[in-house]
Short mmCIF file of C-alpha atoms and ligand atoms in Angstrom, two decimals:
data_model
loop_
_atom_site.label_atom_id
_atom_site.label_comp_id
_atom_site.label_asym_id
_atom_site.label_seq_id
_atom_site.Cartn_x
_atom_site.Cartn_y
_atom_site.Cartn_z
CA UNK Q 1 -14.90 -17.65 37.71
CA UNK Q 2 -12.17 -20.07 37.40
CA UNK Q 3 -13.08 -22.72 34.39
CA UNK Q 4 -15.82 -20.94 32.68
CA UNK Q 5 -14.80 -20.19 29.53
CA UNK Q 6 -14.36 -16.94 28.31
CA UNK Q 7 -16.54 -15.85 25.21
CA UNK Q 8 -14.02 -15.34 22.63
CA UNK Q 9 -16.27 -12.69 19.96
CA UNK Q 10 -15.59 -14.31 16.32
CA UNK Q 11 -14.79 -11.39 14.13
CA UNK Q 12 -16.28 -11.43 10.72
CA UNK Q 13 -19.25 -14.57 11.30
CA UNK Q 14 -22.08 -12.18 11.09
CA UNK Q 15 -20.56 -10.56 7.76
CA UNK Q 16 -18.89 -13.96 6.74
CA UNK Q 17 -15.75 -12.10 5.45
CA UNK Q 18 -13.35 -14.52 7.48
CA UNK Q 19 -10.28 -13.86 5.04
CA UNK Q 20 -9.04 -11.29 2.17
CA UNK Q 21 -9.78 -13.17 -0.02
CA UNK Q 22 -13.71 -13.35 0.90
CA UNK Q 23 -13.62 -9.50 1.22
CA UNK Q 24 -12.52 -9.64 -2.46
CA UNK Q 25 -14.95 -11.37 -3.78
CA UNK Q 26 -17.74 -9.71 -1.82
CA UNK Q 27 -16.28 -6.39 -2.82
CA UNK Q 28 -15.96 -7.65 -6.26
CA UNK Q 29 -19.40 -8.99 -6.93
CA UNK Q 30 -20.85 -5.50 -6.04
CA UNK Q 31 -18.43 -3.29 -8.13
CA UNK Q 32 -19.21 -2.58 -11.38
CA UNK Q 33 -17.43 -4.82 -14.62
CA UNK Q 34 -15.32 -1.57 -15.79
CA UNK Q 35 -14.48 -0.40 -12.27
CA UNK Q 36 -13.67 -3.78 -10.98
CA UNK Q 37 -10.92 -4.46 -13.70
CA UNK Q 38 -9.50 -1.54 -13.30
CA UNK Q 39 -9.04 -1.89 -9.30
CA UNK Q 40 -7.90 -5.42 -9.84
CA UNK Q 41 -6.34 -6.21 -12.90
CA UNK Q 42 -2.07 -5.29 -13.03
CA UNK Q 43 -0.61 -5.17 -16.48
CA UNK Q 44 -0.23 -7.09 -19.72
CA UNK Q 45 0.18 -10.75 -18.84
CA UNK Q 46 -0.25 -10.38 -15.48
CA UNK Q 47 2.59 -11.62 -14.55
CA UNK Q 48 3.89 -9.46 -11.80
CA UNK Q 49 0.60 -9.10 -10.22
CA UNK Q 50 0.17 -12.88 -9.73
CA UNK Q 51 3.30 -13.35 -8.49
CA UNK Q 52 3.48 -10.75 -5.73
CA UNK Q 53 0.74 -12.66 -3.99
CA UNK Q 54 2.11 -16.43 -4.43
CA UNK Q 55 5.89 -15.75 -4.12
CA UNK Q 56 5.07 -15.85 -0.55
CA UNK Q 57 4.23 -19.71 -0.38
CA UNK Q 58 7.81 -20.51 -0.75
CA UNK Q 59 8.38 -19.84 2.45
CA UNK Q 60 7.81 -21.77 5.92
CA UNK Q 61 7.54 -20.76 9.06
CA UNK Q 62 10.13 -21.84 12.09
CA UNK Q 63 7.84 -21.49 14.31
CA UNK Q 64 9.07 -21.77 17.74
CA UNK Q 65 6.86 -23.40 20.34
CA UNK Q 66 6.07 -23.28 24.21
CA UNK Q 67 7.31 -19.60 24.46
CA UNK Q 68 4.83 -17.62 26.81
CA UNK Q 69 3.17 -15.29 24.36
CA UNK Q 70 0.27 -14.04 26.55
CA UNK Q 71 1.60 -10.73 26.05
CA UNK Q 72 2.74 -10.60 22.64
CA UNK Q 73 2.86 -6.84 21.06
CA UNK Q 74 2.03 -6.05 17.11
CA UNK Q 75 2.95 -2.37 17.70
CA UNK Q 76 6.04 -0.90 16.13
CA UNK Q 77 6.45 2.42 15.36
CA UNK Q 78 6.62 4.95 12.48
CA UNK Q 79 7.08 8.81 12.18
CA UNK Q 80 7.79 8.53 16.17
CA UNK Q 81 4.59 7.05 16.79
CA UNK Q 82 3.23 3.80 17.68
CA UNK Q 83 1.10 2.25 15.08
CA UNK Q 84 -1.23 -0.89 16.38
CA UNK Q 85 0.87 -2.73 14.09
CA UNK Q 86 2.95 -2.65 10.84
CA UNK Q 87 0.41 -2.32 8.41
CA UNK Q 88 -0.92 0.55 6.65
CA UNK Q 89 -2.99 1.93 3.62
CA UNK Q 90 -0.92 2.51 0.21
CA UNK Q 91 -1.71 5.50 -1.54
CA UNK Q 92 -3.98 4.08 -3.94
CA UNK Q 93 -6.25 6.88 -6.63
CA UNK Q 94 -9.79 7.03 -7.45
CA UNK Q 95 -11.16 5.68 -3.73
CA UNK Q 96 -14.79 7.66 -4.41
CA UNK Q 97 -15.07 4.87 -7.19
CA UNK Q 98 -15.31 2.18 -4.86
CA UNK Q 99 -17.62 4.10 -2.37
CA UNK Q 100 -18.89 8.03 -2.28
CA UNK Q 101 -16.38 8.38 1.12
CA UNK Q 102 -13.86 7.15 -0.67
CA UNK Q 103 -10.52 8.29 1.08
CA UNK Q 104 -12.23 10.18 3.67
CA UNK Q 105 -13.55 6.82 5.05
CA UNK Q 106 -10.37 4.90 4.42
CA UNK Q 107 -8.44 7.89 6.83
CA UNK Q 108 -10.97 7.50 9.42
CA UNK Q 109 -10.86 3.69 9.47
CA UNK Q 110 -6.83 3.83 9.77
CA UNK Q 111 -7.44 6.29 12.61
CA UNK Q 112 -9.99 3.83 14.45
CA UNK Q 113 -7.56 0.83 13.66
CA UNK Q 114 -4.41 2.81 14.76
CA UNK Q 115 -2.26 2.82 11.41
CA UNK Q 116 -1.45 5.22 8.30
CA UNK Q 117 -2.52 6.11 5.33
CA UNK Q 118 -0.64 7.13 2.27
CA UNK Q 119 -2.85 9.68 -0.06
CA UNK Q 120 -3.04 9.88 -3.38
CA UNK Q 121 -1.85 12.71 -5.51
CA UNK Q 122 -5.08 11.21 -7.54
CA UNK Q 123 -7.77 11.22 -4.38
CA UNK Q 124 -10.99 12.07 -4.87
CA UNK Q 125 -10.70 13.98 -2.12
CA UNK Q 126 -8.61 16.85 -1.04
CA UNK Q 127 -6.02 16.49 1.41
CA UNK Q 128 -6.80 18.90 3.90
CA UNK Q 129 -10.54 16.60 3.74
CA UNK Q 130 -8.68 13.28 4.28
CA UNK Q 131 -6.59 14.69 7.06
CA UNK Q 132 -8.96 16.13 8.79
CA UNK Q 133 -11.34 13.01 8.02
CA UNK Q 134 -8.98 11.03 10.03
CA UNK Q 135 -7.88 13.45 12.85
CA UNK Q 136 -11.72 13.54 13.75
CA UNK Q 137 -11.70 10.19 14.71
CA UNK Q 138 -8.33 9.68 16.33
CA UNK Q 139 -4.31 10.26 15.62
CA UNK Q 140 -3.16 9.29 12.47
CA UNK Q 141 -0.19 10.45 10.15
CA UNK Q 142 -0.39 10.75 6.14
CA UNK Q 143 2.49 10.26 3.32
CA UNK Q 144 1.69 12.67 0.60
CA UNK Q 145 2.05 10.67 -2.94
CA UNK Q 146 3.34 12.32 -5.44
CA UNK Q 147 4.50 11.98 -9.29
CA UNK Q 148 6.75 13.73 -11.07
CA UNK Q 149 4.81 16.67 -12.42
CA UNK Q 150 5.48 18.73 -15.49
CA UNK Q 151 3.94 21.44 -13.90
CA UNK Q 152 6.23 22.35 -11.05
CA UNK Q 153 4.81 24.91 -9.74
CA UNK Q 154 1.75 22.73 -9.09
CA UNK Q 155 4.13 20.31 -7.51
CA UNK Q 156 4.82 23.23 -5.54
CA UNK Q 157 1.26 23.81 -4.02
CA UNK Q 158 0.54 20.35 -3.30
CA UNK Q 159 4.05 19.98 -1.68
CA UNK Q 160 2.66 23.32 0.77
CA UNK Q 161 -0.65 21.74 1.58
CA UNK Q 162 0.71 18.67 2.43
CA UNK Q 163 2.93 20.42 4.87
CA UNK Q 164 -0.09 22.92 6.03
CA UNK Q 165 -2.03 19.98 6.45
CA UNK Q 166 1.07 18.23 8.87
CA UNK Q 167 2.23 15.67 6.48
CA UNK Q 168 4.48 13.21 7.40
CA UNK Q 169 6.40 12.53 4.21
CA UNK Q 170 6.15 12.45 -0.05
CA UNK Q 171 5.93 9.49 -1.47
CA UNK Q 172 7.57 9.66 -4.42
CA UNK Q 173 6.31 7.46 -6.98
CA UNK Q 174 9.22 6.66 -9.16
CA UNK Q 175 7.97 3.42 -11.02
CA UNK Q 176 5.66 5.59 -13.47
CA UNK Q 177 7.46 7.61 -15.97
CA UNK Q 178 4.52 6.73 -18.27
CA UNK Q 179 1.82 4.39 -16.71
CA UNK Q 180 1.63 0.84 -17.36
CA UNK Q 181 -0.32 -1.22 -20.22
CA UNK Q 182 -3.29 -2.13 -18.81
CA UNK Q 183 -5.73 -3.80 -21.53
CA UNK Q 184 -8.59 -3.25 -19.21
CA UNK Q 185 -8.49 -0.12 -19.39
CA UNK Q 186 -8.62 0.16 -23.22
CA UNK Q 187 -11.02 -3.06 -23.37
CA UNK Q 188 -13.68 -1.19 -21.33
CA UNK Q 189 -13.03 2.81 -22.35
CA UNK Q 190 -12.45 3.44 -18.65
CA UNK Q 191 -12.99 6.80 -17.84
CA UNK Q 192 -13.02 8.27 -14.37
CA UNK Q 193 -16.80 7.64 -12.94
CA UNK Q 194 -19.14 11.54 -13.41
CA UNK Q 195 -18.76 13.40 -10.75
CA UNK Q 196 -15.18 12.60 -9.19
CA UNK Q 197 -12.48 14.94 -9.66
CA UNK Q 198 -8.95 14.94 -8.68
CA UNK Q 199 -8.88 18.09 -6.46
CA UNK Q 200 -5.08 18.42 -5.90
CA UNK Q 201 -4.48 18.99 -9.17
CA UNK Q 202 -7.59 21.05 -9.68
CA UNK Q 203 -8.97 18.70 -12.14
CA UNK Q 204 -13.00 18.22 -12.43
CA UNK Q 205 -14.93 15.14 -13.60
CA UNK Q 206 -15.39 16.97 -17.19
CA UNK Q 207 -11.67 17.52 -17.64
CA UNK Q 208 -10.82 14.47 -16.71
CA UNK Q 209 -13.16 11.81 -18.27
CA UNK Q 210 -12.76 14.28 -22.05
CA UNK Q 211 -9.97 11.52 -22.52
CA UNK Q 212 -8.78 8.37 -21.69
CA UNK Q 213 -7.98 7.29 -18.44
CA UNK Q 214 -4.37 7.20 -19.71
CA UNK Q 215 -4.46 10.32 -21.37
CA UNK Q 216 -5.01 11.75 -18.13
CA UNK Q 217 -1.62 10.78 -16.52
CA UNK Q 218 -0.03 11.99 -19.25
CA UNK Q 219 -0.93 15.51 -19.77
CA UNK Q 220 0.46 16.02 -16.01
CA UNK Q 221 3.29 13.61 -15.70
CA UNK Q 222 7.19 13.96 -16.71
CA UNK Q 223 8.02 11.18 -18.38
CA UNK Q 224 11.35 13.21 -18.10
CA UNK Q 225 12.13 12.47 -14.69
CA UNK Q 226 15.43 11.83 -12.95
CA UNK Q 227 17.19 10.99 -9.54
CA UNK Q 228 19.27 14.24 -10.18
CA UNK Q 229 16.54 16.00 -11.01
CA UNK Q 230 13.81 15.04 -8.58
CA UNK Q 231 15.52 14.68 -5.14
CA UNK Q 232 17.37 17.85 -5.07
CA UNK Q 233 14.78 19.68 -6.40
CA UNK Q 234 12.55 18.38 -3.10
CA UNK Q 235 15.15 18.87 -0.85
CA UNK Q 236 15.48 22.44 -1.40
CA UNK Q 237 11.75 22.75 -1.20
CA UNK Q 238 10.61 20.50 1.97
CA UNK Q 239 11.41 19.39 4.85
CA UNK Q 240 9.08 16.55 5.17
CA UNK Q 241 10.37 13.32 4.70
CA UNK Q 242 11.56 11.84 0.99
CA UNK Q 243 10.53 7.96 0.24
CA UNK Q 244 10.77 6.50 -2.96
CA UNK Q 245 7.55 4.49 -3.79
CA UNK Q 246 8.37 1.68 -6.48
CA UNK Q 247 11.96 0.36 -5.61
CA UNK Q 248 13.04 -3.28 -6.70
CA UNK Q 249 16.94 -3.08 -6.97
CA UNK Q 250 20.04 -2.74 -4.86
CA UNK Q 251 20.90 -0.60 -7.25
CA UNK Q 252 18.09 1.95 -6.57
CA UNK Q 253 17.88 1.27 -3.18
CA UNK Q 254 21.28 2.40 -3.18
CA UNK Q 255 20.46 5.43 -4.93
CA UNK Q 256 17.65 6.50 -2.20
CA UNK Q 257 20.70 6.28 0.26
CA UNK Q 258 23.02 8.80 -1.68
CA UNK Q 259 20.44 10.82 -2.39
CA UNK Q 260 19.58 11.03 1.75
CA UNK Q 261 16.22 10.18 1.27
CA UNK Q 262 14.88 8.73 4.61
CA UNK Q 263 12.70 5.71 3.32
CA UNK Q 264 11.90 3.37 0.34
CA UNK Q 265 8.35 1.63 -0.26
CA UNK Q 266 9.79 -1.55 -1.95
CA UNK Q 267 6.57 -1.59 -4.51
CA UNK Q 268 5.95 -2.43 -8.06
CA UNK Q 269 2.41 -0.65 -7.97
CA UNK Q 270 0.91 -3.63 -7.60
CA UNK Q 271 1.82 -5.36 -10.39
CA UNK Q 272 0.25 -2.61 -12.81
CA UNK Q 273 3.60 -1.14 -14.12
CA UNK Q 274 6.14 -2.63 -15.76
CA UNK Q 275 4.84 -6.65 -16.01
CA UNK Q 276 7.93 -9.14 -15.62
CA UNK Q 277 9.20 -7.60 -12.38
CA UNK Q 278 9.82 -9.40 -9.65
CA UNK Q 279 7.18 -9.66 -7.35
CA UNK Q 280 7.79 -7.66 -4.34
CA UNK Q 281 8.52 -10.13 -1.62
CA UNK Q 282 11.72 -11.82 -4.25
CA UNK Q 283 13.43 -8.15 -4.17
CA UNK Q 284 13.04 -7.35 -0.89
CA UNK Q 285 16.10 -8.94 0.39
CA UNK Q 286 18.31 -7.42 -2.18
CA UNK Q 287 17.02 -3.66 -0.88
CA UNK Q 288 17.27 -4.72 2.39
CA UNK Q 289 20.93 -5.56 2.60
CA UNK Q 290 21.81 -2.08 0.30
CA UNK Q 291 20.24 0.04 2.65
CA UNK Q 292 22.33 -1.54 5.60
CA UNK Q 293 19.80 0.02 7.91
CA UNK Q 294 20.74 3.30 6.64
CA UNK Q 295 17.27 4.36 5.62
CA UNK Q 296 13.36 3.12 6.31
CA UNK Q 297 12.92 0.11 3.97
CA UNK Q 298 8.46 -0.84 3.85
CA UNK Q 299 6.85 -3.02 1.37
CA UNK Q 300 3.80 -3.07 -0.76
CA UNK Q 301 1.74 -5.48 -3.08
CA UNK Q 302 -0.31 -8.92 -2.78
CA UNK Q 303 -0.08 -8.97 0.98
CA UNK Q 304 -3.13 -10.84 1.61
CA UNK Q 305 -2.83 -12.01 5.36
CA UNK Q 306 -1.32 -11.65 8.45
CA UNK Q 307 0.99 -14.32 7.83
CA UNK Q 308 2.43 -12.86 4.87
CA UNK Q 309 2.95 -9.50 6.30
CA UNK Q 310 5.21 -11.82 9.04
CA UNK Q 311 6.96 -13.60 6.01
CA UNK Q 312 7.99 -9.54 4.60
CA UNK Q 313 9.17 -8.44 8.55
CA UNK Q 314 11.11 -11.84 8.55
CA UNK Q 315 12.56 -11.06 5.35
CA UNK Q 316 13.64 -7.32 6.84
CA UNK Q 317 10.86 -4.80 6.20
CA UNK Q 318 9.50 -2.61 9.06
CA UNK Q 319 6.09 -1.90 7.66
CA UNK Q 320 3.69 -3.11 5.31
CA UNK Q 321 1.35 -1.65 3.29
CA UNK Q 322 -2.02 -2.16 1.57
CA UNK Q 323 -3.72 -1.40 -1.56
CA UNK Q 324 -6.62 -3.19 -2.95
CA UNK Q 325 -7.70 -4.87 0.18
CA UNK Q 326 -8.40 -1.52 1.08
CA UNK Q 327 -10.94 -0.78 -2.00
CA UNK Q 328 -12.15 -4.01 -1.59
CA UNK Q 329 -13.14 -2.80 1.99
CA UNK Q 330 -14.31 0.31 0.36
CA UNK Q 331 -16.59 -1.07 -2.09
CA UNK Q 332 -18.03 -3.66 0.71
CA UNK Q 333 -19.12 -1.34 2.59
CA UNK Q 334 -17.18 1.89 3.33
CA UNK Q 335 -15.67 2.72 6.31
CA UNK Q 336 -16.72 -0.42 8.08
CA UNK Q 337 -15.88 -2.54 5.09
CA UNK Q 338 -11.71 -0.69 5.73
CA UNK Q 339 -12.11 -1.29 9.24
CA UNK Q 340 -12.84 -5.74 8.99
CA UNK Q 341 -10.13 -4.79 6.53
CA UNK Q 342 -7.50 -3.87 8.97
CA UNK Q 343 -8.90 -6.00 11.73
CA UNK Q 344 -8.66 -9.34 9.79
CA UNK Q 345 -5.10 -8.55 9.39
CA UNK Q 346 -4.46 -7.45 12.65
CA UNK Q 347 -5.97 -10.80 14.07
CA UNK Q 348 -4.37 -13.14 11.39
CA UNK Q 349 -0.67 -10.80 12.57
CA UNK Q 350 -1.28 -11.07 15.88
CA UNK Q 351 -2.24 -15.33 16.00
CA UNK Q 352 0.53 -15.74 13.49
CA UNK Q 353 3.37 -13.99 16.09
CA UNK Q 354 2.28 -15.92 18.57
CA UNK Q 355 2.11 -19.58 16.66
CA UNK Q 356 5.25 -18.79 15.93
CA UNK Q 357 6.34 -17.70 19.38
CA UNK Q 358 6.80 -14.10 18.58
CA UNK Q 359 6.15 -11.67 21.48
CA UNK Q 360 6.95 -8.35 19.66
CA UNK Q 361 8.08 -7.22 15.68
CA UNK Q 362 11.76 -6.92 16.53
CA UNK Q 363 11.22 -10.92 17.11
CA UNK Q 364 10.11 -11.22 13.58
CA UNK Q 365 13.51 -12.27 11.82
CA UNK Q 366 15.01 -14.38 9.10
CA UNK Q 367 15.64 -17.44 11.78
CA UNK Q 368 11.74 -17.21 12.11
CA UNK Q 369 11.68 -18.10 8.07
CA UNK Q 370 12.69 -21.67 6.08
CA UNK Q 371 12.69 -21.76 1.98
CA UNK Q 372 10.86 -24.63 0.65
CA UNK Q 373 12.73 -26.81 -1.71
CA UNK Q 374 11.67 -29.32 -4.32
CA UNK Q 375 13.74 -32.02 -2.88
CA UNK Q 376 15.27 -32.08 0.16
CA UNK Q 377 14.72 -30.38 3.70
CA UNK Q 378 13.53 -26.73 4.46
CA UNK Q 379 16.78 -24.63 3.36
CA UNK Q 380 17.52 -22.27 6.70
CA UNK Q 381 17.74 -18.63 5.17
C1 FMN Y 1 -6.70 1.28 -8.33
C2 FMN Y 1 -5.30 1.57 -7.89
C3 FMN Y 1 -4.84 2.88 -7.96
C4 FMN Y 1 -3.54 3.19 -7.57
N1 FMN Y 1 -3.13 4.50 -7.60
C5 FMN Y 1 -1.89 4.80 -7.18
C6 FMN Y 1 -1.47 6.14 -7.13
O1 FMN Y 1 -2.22 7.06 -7.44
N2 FMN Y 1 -0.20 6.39 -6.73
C7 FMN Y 1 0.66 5.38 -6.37
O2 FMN Y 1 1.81 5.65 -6.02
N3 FMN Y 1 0.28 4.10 -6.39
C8 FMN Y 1 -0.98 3.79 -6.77
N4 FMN Y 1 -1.38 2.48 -6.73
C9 FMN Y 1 -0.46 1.44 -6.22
C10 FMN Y 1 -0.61 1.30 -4.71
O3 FMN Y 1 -0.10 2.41 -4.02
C11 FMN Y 1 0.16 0.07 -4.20
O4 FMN Y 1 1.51 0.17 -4.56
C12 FMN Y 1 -0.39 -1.26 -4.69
O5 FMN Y 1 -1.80 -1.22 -4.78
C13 FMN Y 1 0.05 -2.36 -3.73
O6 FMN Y 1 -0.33 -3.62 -4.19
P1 FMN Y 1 -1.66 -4.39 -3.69
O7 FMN Y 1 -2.82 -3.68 -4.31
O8 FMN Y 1 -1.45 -5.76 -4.23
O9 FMN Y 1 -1.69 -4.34 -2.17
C14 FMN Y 1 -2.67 2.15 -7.12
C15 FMN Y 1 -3.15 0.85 -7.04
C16 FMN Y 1 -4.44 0.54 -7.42
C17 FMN Y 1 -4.91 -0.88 -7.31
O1 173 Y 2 -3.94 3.38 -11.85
C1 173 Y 2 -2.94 3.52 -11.15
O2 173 Y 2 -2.22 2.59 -10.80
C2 173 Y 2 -2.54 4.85 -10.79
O3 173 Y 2 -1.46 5.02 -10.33
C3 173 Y 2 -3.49 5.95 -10.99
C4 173 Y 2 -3.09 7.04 -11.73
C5 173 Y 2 -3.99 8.06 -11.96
C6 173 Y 2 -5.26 8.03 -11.41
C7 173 Y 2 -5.64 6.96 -10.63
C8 173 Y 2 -4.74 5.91 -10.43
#
């Protein structure tokens, strides 16, 4: 009836998670000390990690106004298919610490919510489980991380299950040649919790937690990895796609091009490599102009809200991705705690296109962005 208002349902009152940053610290308050750390903390000083969340505030919004917006669009798409909008779930290890479904409940979330998921060469779960996980709850396509084993022909099987298992793409993580100096993880002895193995390598809770956390990566890793040696070598093997996960230079982002790898996740692994790199959101631009729109440029790390994941499309990426919001969802409460996840981005996305007059992604550009300065007006970009 004309002039009665419409009920407008207010996601997230009942649960009172309104933000990310309330999920965190709901998630947080139920996860254990040692497991908490080691899902939060990045490296060393902490630099990077910090950064990749508040590099963001530099930038403004040019928001356009009265622009009809009634029927704005969040969807883009990705692997030829359209995705509710440009977020998805970064390959992130160890989900079954968080919550028993671990990745199995983060696939079927994305496949409620309409997005991807990136799995883990270090899941808890298999991936034949997390694909099929998902699929029993809707469409939904998987990038298979992956390292750069010693063991090749184990690279080898998990390469052919991916593809059994319809794959989209490896992710290759290239920012880990050895893993990063996290003093958590020394602080608190952190061990992989009993009873969670790391099926794609064949590893069970007893082989793993015999040693240190970092031991671990390095029995299977090659810190002796190369462009040369990598990217051929999965050519010749696969036809799924090749990203590189953990790119923060022209100069690498270059490299993915001559190398005729389709994508690049512009990532510093959330801040838990190498500390002192720039956060995410500063290199994008460089990586962006080198790939020329040659190959699939996305973004990871300390995307916190809808409006951020509009400052990273502004600033050129097509897709964003997610790592710890995603165990904090986890650890709040498993595949419902992924889903107010995704939906309190996809709310804070969608209200943030359309404050800024934004009917659909490919309206998301730099004119849409200002750079705050100290003294003076917003620079244009
Ligand atoms: C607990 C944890 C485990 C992770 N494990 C992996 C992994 O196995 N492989 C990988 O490529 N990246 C891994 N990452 C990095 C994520 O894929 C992603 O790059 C990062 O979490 C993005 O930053 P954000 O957490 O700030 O969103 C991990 C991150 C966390 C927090
Ligand atoms: O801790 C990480 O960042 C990571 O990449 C990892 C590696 C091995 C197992 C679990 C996570």
């Amino acid at each position: 009836m004309a002039g009665q208002p419409v009920p407008v349902p207010v996601k997230g009152l009942e649960d009172k998670i309104l933000c990310i940053k309330d999920l965190e610290e709901a998630a947080s308050k139920k996860l254990p000390k040692i497991i908490r750390e080691f899902f939060n903390d990045g490296s060393t000083d902490q630099v990077t990690i910090h950064e990749n969340h508040t590099a963001y505030n530099k930038y403004r919004i040019r928001a356009r106004v009265l622009v009809d917006v009634a029927k704005a669009d969040t969807s883009t798409t990705l692997w030829g298919r359209r995705i509710t909008f440009p977020l998805c779930v970064s390959p992130a290890g160890m989900q079954a610490a968080a919550h028993p479904d671990g990745e199995l409940a983060t696939s079927r979330a994305c496949a409620k919510k309409g997005v991807n998921q990136g799995i883990s060469s270090f899941s808890n779960y298999s991936t034949a489980d997390v694909r099929a996980a998902g699929l029993s709850v809707g469409p939904i396509d998987h990038a298979m991380q992956m390292y750069t084993l010693k063991d090749r022909a184990l690279a080898l099987r998990m390469i052919r299950e991916a593809e059994a298992r319809g794959c989209k793409a490896i992710f290759l993580t290239a920012d880990s040649p050895v893993l990063g100096v996290r003093y958590n993880e020394h602080r608190n002895d952190f061990r992989t919790p009993k009873g969670l193995g790391f099926p794609n390598f064949g590893w069970t809770s007893e082989m793993i937690r015999a040693q240190e956390h970092g031991n671990t990566f390095v029995a299977l890793n090659d810190d002796g990895h190369s462009w040369a040696r990598e990217i051929p070598w999965l050519r010749s093997v696969t036809g799924m796609e090749i990203w590189i996960k953990g790119v923060v230079t022209a100069e690498d982002t270059l490299m993915a091009v001559q190398m005729g790898c389709e994508g690049i996740v512009v990532s510093n692994h959330g801040g838990r490599q190498l500390d002192g790199v720039p956060a995410t959101i500063d290199a994008l631009p460089e990586c962006v102009e080198a790939a020329a729109g040659r190959i699939r440029v996305h973004i990871d790390g300390g995307i916190r809200s809808g409006t951020e994941m509009f400052k990273a499309l502004a600033l050129g990426a097509e897709c964003c991705w997610v790592g710890r919001p995603a165990l904090w969802g986890l650890a709040y409460d498993g595949q419902k705690g992924v889903e107010i996840m995704l939906d309190t981005f996809y709310i804070e996305f969608k209200r943030c296109m359309q404050l800024a007059g934004c009917n659909s992604v490919k309206d998301i550009t730099k004119a849409c962005l200002g750079v705050v300065r100290p003294d003076g007006p917003l620079a244009r970009l």
